PDB file of C-alpha atoms in Angstrom:
ATOM      1  CA  MET Y   1       0.000   0.000   0.000  1.00 56.00           C
ATOM      2  CA  ARG Y   2       1.427   3.341  -1.026  1.00 69.00           C
ATOM      3  CA  LYS Y   3       1.315   6.364   1.239  1.00 77.00           C
ATOM      4  CA  TYR Y   4      -0.986   8.946  -0.323  1.00 75.00           C
ATOM      5  CA  LEU Y   5       0.427  12.464  -0.137  1.00 82.00           C
ATOM      6  CA  GLN Y   6      -1.971  15.407   0.035  1.00 87.00           C
ATOM      7  CA  ILE Y   7       0.452  17.596  -1.950  1.00 87.00           C
ATOM      8  CA  VAL Y   8      -0.099  15.284  -4.924  1.00 88.00           C
ATOM      9  CA  ASN Y   9      -3.865  15.630  -4.544  1.00 87.00           C
ATOM     10  CA  ARG Y  10      -3.704  19.433  -4.259  1.00 90.00           C
ATOM     11  CA  HIS Y  11      -1.883  19.808  -7.553  1.00 92.00           C
ATOM     12  CA  ARG Y  12      -3.845  17.432  -9.767  1.00 91.00           C
ATOM     13  CA  ALA Y  13      -4.118  18.614 -13.346  1.00 90.00           C
ATOM     14  CA  SER Y  14      -7.431  20.142 -14.378  1.00 89.00           C
ATOM     15  CA  SER Y  15      -9.906  18.326 -16.612  1.00 86.00           C
ATOM     16  CA  GLY Y  16      -9.084  20.808 -19.361  1.00 89.00           C
ATOM     17  CA  SER Y  17      -5.381  19.947 -19.157  1.00 91.00           C
ATOM     18  CA  ARG Y  18      -6.207  16.250 -19.135  1.00 88.00           C
ATOM     19  CA  PHE Y  19      -8.362  16.656 -22.247  1.00 88.00           C
ATOM     20  CA  ALA Y  20      -5.600  18.654 -23.948  1.00 94.00           C
ATOM     21  CA  ASN Y  21      -3.107  15.883 -23.086  1.00 93.00           C
ATOM     22  CA  TYR Y  22      -5.421  13.270 -24.588  1.00 90.00           C
ATOM     23  CA  PHE Y  23      -6.032  15.311 -27.732  1.00 94.00           C
ATOM     24  CA  LEU Y  24      -2.403  16.340 -28.282  1.00 97.00           C
ATOM     25  CA  ASP Y  25      -1.017  12.869 -27.606  1.00 96.00           C
ATOM     26  CA  GLY Y  26      -3.549  11.430 -30.058  1.00 94.00           C
ATOM     27  CA  ILE Y  27      -2.361  13.849 -32.721  1.00 97.00           C
ATOM     28  CA  PHE Y  28       1.327  13.142 -32.054  1.00 96.00           C
ATOM     29  CA  ILE Y  29       0.796   9.380 -32.082  1.00 96.00           C
ATOM     30  CA  GLN Y  30      -0.998   9.595 -35.439  1.00 96.00           C
ATOM     31  CA  VAL Y  31       1.577  11.921 -37.003  1.00 96.00           C
ATOM     32  CA  ILE Y  32       4.572   9.902 -35.831  1.00 93.00           C
ATOM     33  CA  TYR Y  33       2.932   6.615 -36.876  1.00 93.00           C
ATOM     34  CA  TYR Y  34       2.182   7.900 -40.386  1.00 92.00           C
ATOM     35  CA  VAL Y  35       5.705   9.305 -40.714  1.00 94.00           C
ATOM     36  CA  ILE Y  36       7.045   5.844 -39.836  1.00 90.00           C
ATOM     37  CA  ILE Y  37       4.751   4.230 -42.423  1.00 89.00           C
ATOM     38  CA  PHE Y  38       5.818   6.834 -45.008  1.00 91.00           C
ATOM     39  CA  ILE Y  39       9.501   6.120 -44.335  1.00 92.00           C
ATOM     40  CA  PHE Y  40       8.787   2.395 -44.585  1.00 87.00           C
ATOM     41  CA  GLY Y  41       7.172   3.017 -47.998  1.00 86.00           C
ATOM     42  CA  LEU Y  42      10.183   5.036 -49.160  1.00 91.00           C
ATOM     43  CA  VAL Y  43      12.637   2.360 -48.030  1.00 91.00           C
ATOM     44  CA  TYR Y  44      10.510  -0.296 -49.739  1.00 85.00           C
ATOM     45  CA  ALA Y  45      10.493   1.728 -52.971  1.00 87.00           C
ATOM     46  CA  VAL Y  46      14.268   2.206 -52.870  1.00 91.00           C
ATOM     47  CA  ILE Y  47      15.005  -1.450 -52.133  1.00 90.00           C
ATOM     48  CA  PHE Y  48      12.502  -3.042 -54.519  1.00 86.00           C
ATOM     49  CA  GLY Y  49      12.332  -0.288 -57.135  1.00 85.00           C
ATOM     50  CA  GLU Y  50       8.553   0.006 -57.052  1.00 83.00           C
ATOM     51  CA  ALA Y  51       5.906   1.720 -54.975  1.00 82.00           C
ATOM     52  CA  ILE Y  52       3.627  -0.185 -52.651  1.00 79.00           C
ATOM     53  CA  ASP Y  53       0.289  -0.883 -54.334  1.00 78.00           C
ATOM     54  CA  SER Y  54      -2.379   0.580 -52.028  1.00 77.00           C
ATOM     55  CA  GLU Y  55      -5.121  -1.585 -53.548  1.00 77.00           C
ATOM     56  CA  ALA Y  56      -3.114  -4.721 -52.791  1.00 72.00           C
ATOM     57  CA  ILE Y  57      -2.654  -3.594 -49.196  1.00 77.00           C
ATOM     58  CA  GLU Y  58      -6.358  -2.877 -48.677  1.00 80.00           C
ATOM     59  CA  GLY Y  59      -7.304  -6.355 -49.847  1.00 78.00           C
ATOM     60  CA  ASN Y  60      -4.626  -8.180 -47.867  1.00 82.00           C
ATOM     61  CA  LEU Y  61      -5.823  -9.182 -44.404  1.00 87.00           C
ATOM     62  CA  ALA Y  62      -2.336 -10.137 -43.191  1.00 86.00           C
ATOM     63  CA  VAL Y  63      -0.928  -6.706 -44.080  1.00 82.00           C
ATOM     64  CA  ASN Y  64      -3.868  -4.922 -42.423  1.00 85.00           C
ATOM     65  CA  ILE Y  65      -3.442  -6.975 -39.243  1.00 91.00           C
ATOM     66  CA  SER Y  66       0.295  -6.258 -39.322  1.00 88.00           C
ATOM     67  CA  PHE Y  67      -0.339  -2.505 -39.573  1.00 88.00           C
ATOM     68  CA  MET Y  68      -2.876  -2.701 -36.736  1.00 91.00           C
ATOM     69  CA  PHE Y  69      -0.406  -4.643 -34.584  1.00 93.00           C
ATOM     70  CA  LEU Y  70       2.335  -2.125 -35.427  1.00 91.00           C
ATOM     71  CA  TYR Y  71       0.030   0.747 -34.455  1.00 93.00           C
ATOM     72  CA  LEU Y  72      -0.869  -0.845 -31.098  1.00 93.00           C
ATOM     73  CA  LEU Y  73       2.793  -1.597 -30.417  1.00 94.00           C
ATOM     74  CA  PHE Y  74       3.701   2.009 -31.177  1.00 94.00           C
ATOM     75  CA  TYR Y  75       0.764   3.349 -29.102  1.00 94.00           C
ATOM     76  CA  PHE Y  76       1.740   1.386 -25.993  1.00 95.00           C
ATOM     77  CA  SER Y  77       5.456   2.047 -26.481  1.00 96.00           C
ATOM     78  CA  TYR Y  78       4.808   5.781 -26.741  1.00 96.00           C
ATOM     79  CA  PHE Y  79       3.076   5.975 -23.355  1.00 96.00           C
ATOM     80  CA  ILE Y  80       5.244   3.440 -21.531  1.00 96.00           C
ATOM     81  CA  LEU Y  81       8.589   4.816 -22.668  1.00 96.00           C
ATOM     82  CA  MET Y  82       7.707   8.511 -22.418  1.00 96.00           C
ATOM     83  CA  GLU Y  83       5.955   8.303 -19.038  1.00 95.00           C
ATOM     84  CA  TYR Y  84       8.492   5.962 -17.450  1.00 96.00           C
ATOM     85  CA  PHE Y  85      11.691   7.632 -18.611  1.00 96.00           C
ATOM     86  CA  LEU Y  86      10.554  11.255 -18.821  1.00 95.00           C
ATOM     87  CA  GLY Y  87       7.495  11.315 -16.556  1.00 93.00           C
ATOM     88  CA  LYS Y  88       5.471  12.944 -19.303  1.00 96.00           C
ATOM     89  CA  THR Y  89       4.378  12.622 -22.898  1.00 96.00           C
ATOM     90  CA  ILE Y  90       4.637  15.293 -25.586  1.00 96.00           C
ATOM     91  CA  GLY Y  91       1.120  16.496 -24.713  1.00 96.00           C
ATOM     92  CA  LYS Y  92       2.080  16.762 -21.038  1.00 96.00           C
ATOM     93  CA  TYR Y  93       5.178  18.787 -21.945  1.00 97.00           C
ATOM     94  CA  ILE Y  94       2.939  21.282 -23.737  1.00 97.00           C
ATOM     95  CA  THR Y  95       0.389  21.536 -20.900  1.00 97.00           C
ATOM     96  CA  GLY Y  96       3.000  21.590 -18.102  1.00 96.00           C
ATOM     97  CA  THR Y  97       1.769  18.398 -16.454  1.00 96.00           C
ATOM     98  CA  SER Y  98       3.465  15.127 -15.543  1.00 96.00           C
ATOM     99  CA  VAL Y  99       2.743  11.677 -14.137  1.00 96.00           C
ATOM    100  CA  ILE Y 100       3.662  10.973 -10.539  1.00 95.00           C
ATOM    101  CA  SER Y 101       2.964   8.180  -8.077  1.00 95.00           C
ATOM    102  CA  ILE Y 102       0.492   8.995  -5.292  1.00 93.00           C
ATOM    103  CA  ASP Y 103       3.382   8.782  -2.816  1.00 92.00           C
ATOM    104  CA  GLY Y 104       5.187  11.634  -4.607  1.00 92.00           C
ATOM    105  CA  ASN Y 105       7.842   9.448  -6.202  1.00 93.00           C
ATOM    106  CA  LYS Y 106       8.553   8.586  -9.812  1.00 95.00           C
ATOM    107  CA  PRO Y 107       6.118   5.862 -10.925  1.00 96.00           C
ATOM    108  CA  THR Y 108       7.477   2.336 -11.222  1.00 96.00           C
ATOM    109  CA  ILE Y 109       7.513   0.511 -14.531  1.00 97.00           C
ATOM    110  CA  GLY Y 110       4.673  -1.665 -13.210  1.00 96.00           C
ATOM    111  CA  GLN Y 111       2.547   1.386 -12.489  1.00 95.00           C
ATOM    112  CA  ILE Y 112       3.231   2.838 -15.945  1.00 96.00           C
ATOM    113  CA  VAL Y 113       2.468  -0.456 -17.715  1.00 96.00           C
ATOM    114  CA  GLY Y 114      -0.736  -0.850 -15.679  1.00 94.00           C
ATOM    115  CA  ARG Y 115      -1.688   2.740 -16.420  1.00 92.00           C
ATOM    116  CA  THR Y 116      -1.080   2.272 -20.135  1.00 92.00           C
ATOM    117  CA  PHE Y 117      -3.005  -0.982 -20.478  1.00 91.00           C
ATOM    118  CA  SER Y 118      -5.875   0.490 -18.427  1.00 89.00           C
ATOM    119  CA  ARG Y 119      -6.422   2.839 -21.360  1.00 86.00           C
ATOM    120  CA  LEU Y 120      -7.874  -0.149 -23.246  1.00 86.00           C
ATOM    121  CA  VAL Y 121     -10.975  -0.065 -21.056  1.00 86.00           C
ATOM    122  CA  PRO Y 122     -13.895   1.396 -23.023  1.00 85.00           C
ATOM    123  CA  PHE Y 123     -14.738   4.966 -21.979  1.00 80.00           C
ATOM    124  CA  ASP Y 124     -11.499   5.308 -19.987  1.00 75.00           C
ATOM    125  CA  ALA Y 125     -10.790   8.472 -21.964  1.00 73.00           C
ATOM    126  CA  LEU Y 126     -13.910  10.036 -20.453  1.00 72.00           C
ATOM    127  CA  SER Y 127     -13.165   8.878 -16.906  1.00 75.00           C
ATOM    128  CA  PHE Y 128     -10.790  11.795 -16.286  1.00 68.00           C
ATOM    129  CA  LEU Y 129     -13.814  14.097 -16.284  1.00 68.00           C
ATOM    130  CA  GLY Y 130     -14.522  12.740 -12.798  1.00 69.00           C
ATOM    131  CA  GLU Y 131     -12.174  13.113  -9.845  1.00 73.00           C
ATOM    132  CA  ASN Y 132      -9.466  10.810 -11.225  1.00 77.00           C
ATOM    133  CA  GLY Y 133      -9.172   8.863 -14.433  1.00 78.00           C
ATOM    134  CA  TRP Y 134      -9.533   5.109 -14.153  1.00 81.00           C
ATOM    135  CA  HIS Y 135      -6.011   4.582 -15.428  1.00 86.00           C
ATOM    136  CA  ASP Y 136      -4.819   6.871 -12.597  1.00 87.00           C
ATOM    137  CA  SER Y 137      -6.871   5.208  -9.872  1.00 84.00           C
ATOM    138  CA  TRP Y 138      -6.004   1.649 -10.864  1.00 88.00           C
ATOM    139  CA  SER Y 139      -2.268   2.355 -11.103  1.00 91.00           C
ATOM    140  CA  ASP Y 140      -1.933   4.634  -8.025  1.00 91.00           C
ATOM    141  CA  THR Y 141      -0.675   7.508 -10.177  1.00 93.00           C
ATOM    142  CA  ARG Y 142      -1.809  11.069 -10.746  1.00 92.00           C
ATOM    143  CA  VAL Y 143      -1.282  13.694 -13.424  1.00 92.00           C
ATOM    144  CA  ILE Y 144      -0.174  16.868 -11.700  1.00 94.00           C
ATOM    145  CA  ASN Y 145       0.507  20.485 -12.589  1.00 95.00           C
ATOM    146  CA  THR Y 146       4.303  20.284 -12.465  1.00 94.00           C
ATOM    147  CA  LYS Y 147       5.041  23.969 -11.864  1.00 94.00           C
ATOM    148  CA  ASN Y 148       2.692  24.307  -8.879  1.00 91.00           C
ATOM    149  CA  TYR Y 149       3.761  20.965  -7.394  1.00 89.00           C
ATOM    150  CA  ASP Y 150       7.468  21.810  -7.635  1.00 88.00           C
ATOM    151  CA  ALA Y 151       6.881  25.291  -6.159  1.00 90.00           C
ATOM    152  CA  GLU Y 152       5.099  23.849  -3.102  1.00 89.00           C
ATOM    153  CA  LYS Y 153       7.788  21.179  -2.637  1.00 88.00           C
ATOM    154  CA  GLN Y 154      10.496  23.876  -2.817  1.00 88.00           C
ATOM    155  CA  ALA Y 155       8.680  26.072  -0.298  1.00 88.00           C
ATOM    156  CA  LYS Y 156       8.245  23.126   2.074  1.00 86.00           C
ATOM    157  CA  SER Y 157      11.913  22.245   1.708  1.00 83.00           C
ATOM    158  CA  GLU Y 158      12.945  25.827   2.504  1.00 83.00           C
ATOM    159  CA  ILE Y 159      10.724  25.858   5.596  1.00 84.00           C
ATOM    160  CA  ASP Y 160      12.199  22.539   6.744  1.00 81.00           C
ATOM    161  CA  ASP Y 161      15.713  23.947   6.268  1.00 79.00           C
ATOM    162  CA  LEU Y 162      15.053  26.980   8.512  1.00 78.00           C
ATOM    163  CA  GLY Y 163      17.181  26.873  11.614  1.00 71.00           C
ATOM    164  CA  LYS Y 164      19.648  24.314  10.226  1.00 76.00           C
ATOM    165  CA  LYS Y 165      23.283  25.267  10.408  1.00 72.00           C
ATOM    166  CA  GLU Y 166      25.005  25.842   7.130  1.00 69.00           C
ATOM    167  CA  ILE Y 167      28.449  24.388   6.803  1.00 72.00           C
ATOM    168  CA  ALA Y 168      30.640  26.649   4.705  1.00 61.00           C
TER     169      ALA Y 168
END
């Protein structure tokens, strides 16, 4: 059981920021995915000397399943890698928010994986309109306003340091 810090609760990101994160990340995932597919098409054309026939792709179930699998792999990799290593996605960079564990620490890889796979639940995208999104509640994480959170932590640290001797 993780210790729940009130400072994390006080600086939760607003529903508007959460929606912006969802929207922006969706755009970035689509753009990056299509750039990867475009590069794949260019490499294919250079290697084989011909363009990929779009009609052949549309009628080929194996190719369509492969593209769907590639998209899902990219989607999950985007969230897991960005949130675990950086604490935020591209959308969160823009809105000034980040992912944090409810105990105030960096989320574990297990929390991030659980958070990411929780996004598969139907209507999870709308759950953030309530108090916490399902993928936050189930993984013991929160999306916070980074600037406000860091400012309060700094102020608390300065108060705790009052009266301590400085060693020069």
